[in-house]
CSV table of C-alpha atoms and ligand atoms in Angstrom, one decimal:
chain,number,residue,atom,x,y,z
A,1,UNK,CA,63.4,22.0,51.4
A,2,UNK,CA,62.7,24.9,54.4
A,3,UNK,CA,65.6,24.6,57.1
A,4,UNK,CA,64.5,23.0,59.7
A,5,UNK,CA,64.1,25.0,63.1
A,6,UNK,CA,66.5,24.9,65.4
A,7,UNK,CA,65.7,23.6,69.1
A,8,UNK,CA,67.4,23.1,72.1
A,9,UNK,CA,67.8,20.3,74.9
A,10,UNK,CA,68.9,21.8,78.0
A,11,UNK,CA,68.4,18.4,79.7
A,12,UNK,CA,69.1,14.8,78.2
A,13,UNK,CA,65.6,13.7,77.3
A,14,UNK,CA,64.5,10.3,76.5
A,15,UNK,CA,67.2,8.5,74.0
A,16,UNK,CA,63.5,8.0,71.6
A,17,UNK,CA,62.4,11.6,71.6
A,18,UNK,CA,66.0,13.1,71.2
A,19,UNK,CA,65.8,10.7,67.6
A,20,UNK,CA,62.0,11.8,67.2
A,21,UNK,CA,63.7,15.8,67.6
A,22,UNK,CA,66.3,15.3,65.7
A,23,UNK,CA,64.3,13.7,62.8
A,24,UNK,CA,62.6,17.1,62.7
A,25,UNK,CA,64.3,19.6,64.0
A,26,UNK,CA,67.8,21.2,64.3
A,27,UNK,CA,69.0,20.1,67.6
A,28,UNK,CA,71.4,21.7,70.0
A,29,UNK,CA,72.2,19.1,72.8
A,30,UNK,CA,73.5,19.7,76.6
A,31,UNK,CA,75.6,16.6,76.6
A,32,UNK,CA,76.4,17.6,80.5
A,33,UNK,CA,72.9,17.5,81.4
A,34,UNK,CA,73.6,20.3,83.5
A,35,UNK,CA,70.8,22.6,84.5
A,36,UNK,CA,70.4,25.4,82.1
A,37,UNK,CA,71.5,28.6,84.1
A,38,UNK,CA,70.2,32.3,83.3
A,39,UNK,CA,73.2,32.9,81.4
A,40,UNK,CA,72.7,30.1,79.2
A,41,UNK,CA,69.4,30.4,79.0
A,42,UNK,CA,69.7,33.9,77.2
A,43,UNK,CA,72.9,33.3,75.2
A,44,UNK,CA,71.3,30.9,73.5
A,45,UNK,CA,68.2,32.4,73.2
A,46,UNK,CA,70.1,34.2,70.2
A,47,UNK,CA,70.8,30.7,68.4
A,48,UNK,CA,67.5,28.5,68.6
A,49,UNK,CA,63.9,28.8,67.4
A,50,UNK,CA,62.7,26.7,70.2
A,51,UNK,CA,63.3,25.3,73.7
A,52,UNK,CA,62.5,22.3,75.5
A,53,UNK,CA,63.5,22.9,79.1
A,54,UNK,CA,62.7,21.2,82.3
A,55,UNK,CA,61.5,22.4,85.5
A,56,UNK,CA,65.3,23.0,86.4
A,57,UNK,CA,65.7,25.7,84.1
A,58,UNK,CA,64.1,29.1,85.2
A,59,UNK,CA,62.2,31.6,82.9
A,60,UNK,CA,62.5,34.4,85.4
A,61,UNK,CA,61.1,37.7,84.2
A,62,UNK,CA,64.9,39.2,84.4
A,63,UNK,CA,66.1,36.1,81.9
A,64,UNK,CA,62.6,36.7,80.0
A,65,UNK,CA,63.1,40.0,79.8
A,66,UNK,CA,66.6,39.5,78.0
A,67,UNK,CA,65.5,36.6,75.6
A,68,UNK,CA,66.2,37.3,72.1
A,69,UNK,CA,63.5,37.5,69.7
A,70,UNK,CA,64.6,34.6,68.0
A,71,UNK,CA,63.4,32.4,70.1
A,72,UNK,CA,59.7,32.1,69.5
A,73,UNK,CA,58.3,29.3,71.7
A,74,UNK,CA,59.3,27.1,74.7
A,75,UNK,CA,57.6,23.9,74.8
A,76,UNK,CA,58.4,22.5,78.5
A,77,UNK,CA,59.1,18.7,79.4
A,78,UNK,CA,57.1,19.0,81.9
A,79,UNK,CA,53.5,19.9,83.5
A,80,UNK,CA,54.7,22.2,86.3
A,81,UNK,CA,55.3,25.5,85.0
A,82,UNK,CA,56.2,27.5,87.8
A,83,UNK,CA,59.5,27.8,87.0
A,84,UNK,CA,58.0,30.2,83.9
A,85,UNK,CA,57.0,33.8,84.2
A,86,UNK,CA,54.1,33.4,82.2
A,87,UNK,CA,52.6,36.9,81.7
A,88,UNK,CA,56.6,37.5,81.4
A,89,UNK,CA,56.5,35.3,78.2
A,90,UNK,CA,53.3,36.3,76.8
A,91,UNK,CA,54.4,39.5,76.5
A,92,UNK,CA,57.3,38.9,75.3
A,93,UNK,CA,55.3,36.9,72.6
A,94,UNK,CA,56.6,33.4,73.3
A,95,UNK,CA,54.5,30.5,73.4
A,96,UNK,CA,54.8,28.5,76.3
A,97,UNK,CA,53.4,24.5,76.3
A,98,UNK,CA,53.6,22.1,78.9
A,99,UNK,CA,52.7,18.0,79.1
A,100,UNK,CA,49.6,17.4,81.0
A,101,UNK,CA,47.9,14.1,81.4
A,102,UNK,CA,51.0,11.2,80.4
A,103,UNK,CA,52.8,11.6,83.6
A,104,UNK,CA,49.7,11.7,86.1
A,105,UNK,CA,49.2,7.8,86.5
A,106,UNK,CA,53.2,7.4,87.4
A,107,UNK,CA,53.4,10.5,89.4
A,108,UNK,CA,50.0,9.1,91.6
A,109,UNK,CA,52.2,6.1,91.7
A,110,UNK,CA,54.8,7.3,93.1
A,111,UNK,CA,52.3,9.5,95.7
A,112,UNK,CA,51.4,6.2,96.8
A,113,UNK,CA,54.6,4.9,97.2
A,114,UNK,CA,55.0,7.9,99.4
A,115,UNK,CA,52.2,7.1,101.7
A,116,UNK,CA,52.8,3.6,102.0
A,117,UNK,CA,56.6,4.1,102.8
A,118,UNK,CA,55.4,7.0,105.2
A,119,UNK,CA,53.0,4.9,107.0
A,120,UNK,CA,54.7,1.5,107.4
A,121,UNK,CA,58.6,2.9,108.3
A,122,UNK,CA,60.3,2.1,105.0
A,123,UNK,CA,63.1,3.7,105.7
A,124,UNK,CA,63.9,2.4,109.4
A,125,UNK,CA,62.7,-1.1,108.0
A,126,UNK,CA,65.4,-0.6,105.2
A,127,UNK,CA,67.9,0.8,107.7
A,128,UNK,CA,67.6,-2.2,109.4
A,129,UNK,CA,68.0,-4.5,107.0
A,130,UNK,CA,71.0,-3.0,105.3
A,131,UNK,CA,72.9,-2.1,108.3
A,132,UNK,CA,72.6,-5.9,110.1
A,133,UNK,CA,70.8,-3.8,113.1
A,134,UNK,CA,67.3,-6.1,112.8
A,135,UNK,CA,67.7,-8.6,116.3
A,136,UNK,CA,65.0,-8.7,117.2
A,137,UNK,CA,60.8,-9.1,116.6
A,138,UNK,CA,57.9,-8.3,118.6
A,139,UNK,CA,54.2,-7.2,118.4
A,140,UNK,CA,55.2,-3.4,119.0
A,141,UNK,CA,57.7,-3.8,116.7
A,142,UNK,CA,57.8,-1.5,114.2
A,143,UNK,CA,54.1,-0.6,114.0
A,144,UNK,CA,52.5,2.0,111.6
A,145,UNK,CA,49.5,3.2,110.4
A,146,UNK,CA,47.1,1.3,108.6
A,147,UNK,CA,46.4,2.9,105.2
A,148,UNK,CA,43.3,0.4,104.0
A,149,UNK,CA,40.2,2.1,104.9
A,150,UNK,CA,41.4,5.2,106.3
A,151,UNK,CA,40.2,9.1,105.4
A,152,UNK,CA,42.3,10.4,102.2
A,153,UNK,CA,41.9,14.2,101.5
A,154,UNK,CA,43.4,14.9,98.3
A,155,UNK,CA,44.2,18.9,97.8
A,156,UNK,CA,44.3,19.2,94.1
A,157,UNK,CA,41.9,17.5,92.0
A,158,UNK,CA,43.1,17.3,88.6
A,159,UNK,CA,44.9,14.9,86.5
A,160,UNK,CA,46.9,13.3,88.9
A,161,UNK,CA,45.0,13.9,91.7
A,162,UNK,CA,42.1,11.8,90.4
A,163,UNK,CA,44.4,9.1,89.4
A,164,UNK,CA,45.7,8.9,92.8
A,165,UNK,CA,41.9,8.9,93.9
A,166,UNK,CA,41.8,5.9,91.7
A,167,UNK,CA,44.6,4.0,93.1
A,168,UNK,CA,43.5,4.7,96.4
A,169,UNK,CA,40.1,3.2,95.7
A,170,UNK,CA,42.1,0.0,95.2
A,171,UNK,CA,43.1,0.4,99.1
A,172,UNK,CA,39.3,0.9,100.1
A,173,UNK,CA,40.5,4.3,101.0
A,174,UNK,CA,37.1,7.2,102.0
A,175,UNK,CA,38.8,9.7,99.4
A,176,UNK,CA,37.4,13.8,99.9
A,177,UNK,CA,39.3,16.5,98.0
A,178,UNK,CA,39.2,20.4,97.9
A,179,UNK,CA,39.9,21.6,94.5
A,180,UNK,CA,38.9,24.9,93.5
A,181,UNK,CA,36.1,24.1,91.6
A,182,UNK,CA,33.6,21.0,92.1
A,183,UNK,CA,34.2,17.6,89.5
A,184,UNK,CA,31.7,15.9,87.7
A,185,UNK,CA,29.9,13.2,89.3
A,186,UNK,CA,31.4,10.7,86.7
A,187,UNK,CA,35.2,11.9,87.8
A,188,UNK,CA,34.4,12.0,91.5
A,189,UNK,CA,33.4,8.6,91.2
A,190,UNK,CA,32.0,9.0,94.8
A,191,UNK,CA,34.8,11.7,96.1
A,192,UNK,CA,33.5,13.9,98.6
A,193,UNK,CA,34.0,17.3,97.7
A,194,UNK,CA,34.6,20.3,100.1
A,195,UNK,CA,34.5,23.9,99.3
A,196,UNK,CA,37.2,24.9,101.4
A,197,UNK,CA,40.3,23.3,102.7
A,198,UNK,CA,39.6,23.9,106.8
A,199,UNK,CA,36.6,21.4,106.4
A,200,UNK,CA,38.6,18.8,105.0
A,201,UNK,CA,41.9,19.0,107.5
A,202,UNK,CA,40.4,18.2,110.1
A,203,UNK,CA,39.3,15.0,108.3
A,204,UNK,CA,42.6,14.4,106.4
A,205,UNK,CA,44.3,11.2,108.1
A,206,UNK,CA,46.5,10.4,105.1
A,207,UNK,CA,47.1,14.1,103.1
A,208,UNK,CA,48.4,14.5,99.6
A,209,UNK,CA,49.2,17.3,98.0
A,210,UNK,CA,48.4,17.4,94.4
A,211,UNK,CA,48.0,21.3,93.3
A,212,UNK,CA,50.7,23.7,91.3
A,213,UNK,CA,52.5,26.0,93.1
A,214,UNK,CA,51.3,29.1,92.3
A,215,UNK,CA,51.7,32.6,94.8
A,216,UNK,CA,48.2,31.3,96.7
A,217,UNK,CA,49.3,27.9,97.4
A,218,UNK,CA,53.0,28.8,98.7
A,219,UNK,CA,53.5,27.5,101.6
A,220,UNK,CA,49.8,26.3,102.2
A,221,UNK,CA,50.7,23.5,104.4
A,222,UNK,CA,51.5,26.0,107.3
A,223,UNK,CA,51.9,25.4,111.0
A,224,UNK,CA,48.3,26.3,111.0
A,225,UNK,CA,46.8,24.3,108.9
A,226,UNK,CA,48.8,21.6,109.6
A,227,UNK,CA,47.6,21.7,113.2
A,228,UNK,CA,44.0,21.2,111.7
A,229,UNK,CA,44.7,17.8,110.5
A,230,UNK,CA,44.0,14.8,113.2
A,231,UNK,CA,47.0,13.8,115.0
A,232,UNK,CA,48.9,11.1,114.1
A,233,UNK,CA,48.0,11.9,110.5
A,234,UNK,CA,50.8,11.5,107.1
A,235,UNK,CA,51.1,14.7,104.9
A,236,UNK,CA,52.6,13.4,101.4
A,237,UNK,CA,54.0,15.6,99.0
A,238,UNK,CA,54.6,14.6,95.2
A,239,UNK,CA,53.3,18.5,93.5
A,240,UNK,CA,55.8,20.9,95.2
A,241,UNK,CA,58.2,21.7,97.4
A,242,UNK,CA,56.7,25.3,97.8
A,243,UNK,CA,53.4,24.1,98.7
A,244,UNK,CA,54.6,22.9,102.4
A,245,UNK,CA,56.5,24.8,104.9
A,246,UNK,CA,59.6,22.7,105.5
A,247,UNK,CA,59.5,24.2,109.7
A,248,UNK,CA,56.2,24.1,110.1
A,249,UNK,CA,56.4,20.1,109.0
A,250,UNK,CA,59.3,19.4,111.0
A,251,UNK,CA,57.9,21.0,114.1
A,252,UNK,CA,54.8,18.3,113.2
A,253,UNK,CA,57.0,15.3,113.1
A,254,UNK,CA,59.2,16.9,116.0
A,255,UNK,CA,56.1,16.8,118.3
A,256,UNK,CA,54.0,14.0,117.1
A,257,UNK,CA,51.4,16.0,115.6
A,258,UNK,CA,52.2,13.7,112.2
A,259,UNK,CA,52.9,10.3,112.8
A,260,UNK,CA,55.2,10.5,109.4
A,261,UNK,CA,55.8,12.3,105.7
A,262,UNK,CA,56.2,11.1,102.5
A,263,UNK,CA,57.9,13.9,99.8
A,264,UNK,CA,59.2,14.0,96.5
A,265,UNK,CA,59.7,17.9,96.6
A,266,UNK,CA,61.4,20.3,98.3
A,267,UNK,CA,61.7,23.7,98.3
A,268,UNK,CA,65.4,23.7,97.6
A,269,UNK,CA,65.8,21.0,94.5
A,270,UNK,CA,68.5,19.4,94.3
A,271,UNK,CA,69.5,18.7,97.8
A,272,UNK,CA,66.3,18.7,99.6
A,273,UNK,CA,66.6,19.9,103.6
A,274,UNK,CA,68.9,18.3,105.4
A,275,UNK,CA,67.3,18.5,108.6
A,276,UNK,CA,64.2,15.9,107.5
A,277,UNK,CA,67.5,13.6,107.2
A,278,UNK,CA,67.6,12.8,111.1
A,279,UNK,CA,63.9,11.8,110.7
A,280,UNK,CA,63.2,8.3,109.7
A,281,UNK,CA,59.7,9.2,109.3
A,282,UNK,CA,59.9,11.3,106.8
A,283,UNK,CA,60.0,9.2,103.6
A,284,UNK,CA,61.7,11.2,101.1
A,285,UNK,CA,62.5,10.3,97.0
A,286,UNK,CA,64.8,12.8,94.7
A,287,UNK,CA,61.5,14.7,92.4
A,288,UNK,CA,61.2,11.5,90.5
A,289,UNK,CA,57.1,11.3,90.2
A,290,UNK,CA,57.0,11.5,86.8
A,291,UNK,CA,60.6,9.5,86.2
A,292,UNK,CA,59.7,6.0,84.5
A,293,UNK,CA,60.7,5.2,80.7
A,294,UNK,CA,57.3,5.0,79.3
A,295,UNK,CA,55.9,8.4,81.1
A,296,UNK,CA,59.6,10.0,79.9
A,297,UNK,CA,59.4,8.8,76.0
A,298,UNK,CA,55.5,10.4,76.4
A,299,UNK,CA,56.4,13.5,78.1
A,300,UNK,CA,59.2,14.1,75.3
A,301,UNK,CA,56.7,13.3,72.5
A,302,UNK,CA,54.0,15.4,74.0
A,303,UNK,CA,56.9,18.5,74.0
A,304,UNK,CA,56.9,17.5,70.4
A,305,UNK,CA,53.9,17.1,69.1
A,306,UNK,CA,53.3,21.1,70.5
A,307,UNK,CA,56.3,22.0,68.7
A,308,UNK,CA,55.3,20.4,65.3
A,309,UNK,CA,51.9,22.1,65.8
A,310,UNK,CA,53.4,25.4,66.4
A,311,UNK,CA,55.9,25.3,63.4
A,312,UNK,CA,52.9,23.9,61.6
A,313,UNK,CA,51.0,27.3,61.9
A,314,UNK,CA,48.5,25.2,64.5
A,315,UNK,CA,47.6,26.0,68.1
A,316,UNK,CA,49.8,23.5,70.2
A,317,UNK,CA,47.3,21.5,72.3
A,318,UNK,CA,48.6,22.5,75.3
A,319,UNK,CA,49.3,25.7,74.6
A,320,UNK,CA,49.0,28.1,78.2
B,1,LIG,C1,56.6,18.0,86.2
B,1,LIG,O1,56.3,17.6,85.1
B,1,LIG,O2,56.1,19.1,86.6
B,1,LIG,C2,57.4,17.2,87.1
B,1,LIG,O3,57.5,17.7,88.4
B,1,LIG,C3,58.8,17.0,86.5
B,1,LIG,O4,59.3,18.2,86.1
């Protein structure tokens, strides 16, 4: 019987696709679950056939560069792959997959989770609550914005963006997005489209991010554009943490401009900025869009089924 190829788990995956791997495959496991540094990254490089990383380990083009050619394919547990070098990898010969569509409906959920919190004071509500500090009750009390029938603009029309359109629908919402190219009129489902950002800002009172950081969209929520949304408007990030400048939104929250934010990224991860701490309208969750059991077991399996393709000889369906 052919050996079977060796793979490694830099992160502790779903307890079904770590028995689904190791049905197949060799596997190496990172009981710690620590984040797979550069120096690990390579060492092993040496040892394994394939990878299965996270977005917390970093294919720079430095580590790329000093990957051994043993290591022929790196099928990501995730659908963010920013944290690859991709023209780094491709020519260096490595495959490189990702897992695109079985986390968008729980990421969307969280995203509205986000807005919600944002725009009804979860946290000081909680706060209140947990501390014994709630005395008191009156019609100004703890009043936010109403999120039922109110302007969406949705940057970022893909997967997850249209399932957050679609949830939104539930809440009424007047959903227009910017994406760089236009959707079909079946996935629009009556989104209004806009060819450029600046025309939709200005329309945006509830914002949400949904495109990949790439070097165009760093920091694209800057002090300008944020400025061009209406004020009293929620900006809420579930894509990532580059795609907003952390000042810029502070300033915003500081002054008013942004009655509140709801993020699940930051551009330093873990930890997040500590200055959005002091802030309790700034809604803020760990990175955990994609984090519920049945989206984890399917983003696992999806890593897989591209890996048995590849050792199969077939194109991985989601090879980049
Ligand atoms: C993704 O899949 O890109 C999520 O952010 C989790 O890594």
């Amino acid at each position: 019987m052919a050996e079977k190829p060796v793979l490694w788990l830099p992160r502790r995956v779903s307890d079904a696709t770590v028995a689904r791997a190791r049905r197949d495959y060799e596997v190496i496991l990172n009981e710690a679950d620590t984040p797979g540094t550069a120096d690990e990254i390579i060492l092993m490089s040496a040892s394994v056939d394939a990878m299965m990383p996270c977005h917390s380990e970093h294919f720079t083009a430095e580590v790329v560069s000093r990957l051994d050619p043993r290591l022929k394919i790196v099928a990501n547990h995730s659908v963010g792959v920013d944290h690859c070098d991709l023209p780094a990898l491709s020519a260096k010969g490595i495959a490189v997959t990702n897992t695109p569509d079985v986390l968008s409906d729980a990421t969307a959920e969280l995203a509205m989770l986000l807005m919600l919190g944002a725009a009804r004071h979860a946290v000081r509500g909680d706060r209140l609550m947990r501390t014994g500090e709630w005395d008191s009750w009156s019609p100004s009390f703890m009043v936010g914005t109403q999120v039922t029938g109110a302007r969406l603009g949705i940057v970022g029309m893909g997967r997850v963006g249209q399932a957050f359109a679609a949830k939104a629908r539930g809440f009424d919402m007047e959903v227009h997005y910017f994406n760089r190219t236009r959707l079909s009129p079946d996935q629009e489902n009556g989104a209004i489209y806009h060819e450029s950002i600046d025309s939709l800002l200005p329309l945006a009172e509830f914002l949400s991010l949904h495109c990949p950081a790439t070097p165009e969209t760093v920091d694209l929520m800057n002090a300008e554009r944020i400025a061009a949304l209406p004020d009293g408007a929620v900006l809420v990030n579930s894509a990532r943490g580059a795609l907003v400048n952390e000042n810029a939104l502070l300033h915003a929250i500081e002054t008013r401009k942004l009655a509140a934010a709801g993020l699940d990224c930051f551009k330093t991860e873990p930890g997040g900025n500590p200055n959005f701490a002091t802030h309790e309208n700034i809604f803020m969750l760990p990175h955990i869009g994609s984090a519920t059991s049945k989206t984890r077991d399917a983003m696992g399996f999806r890593a897989l089924d591209n890996l048995d393709a590849f050792f199969a000889g077939k194109t991985p369906r989601d090879l980049l």
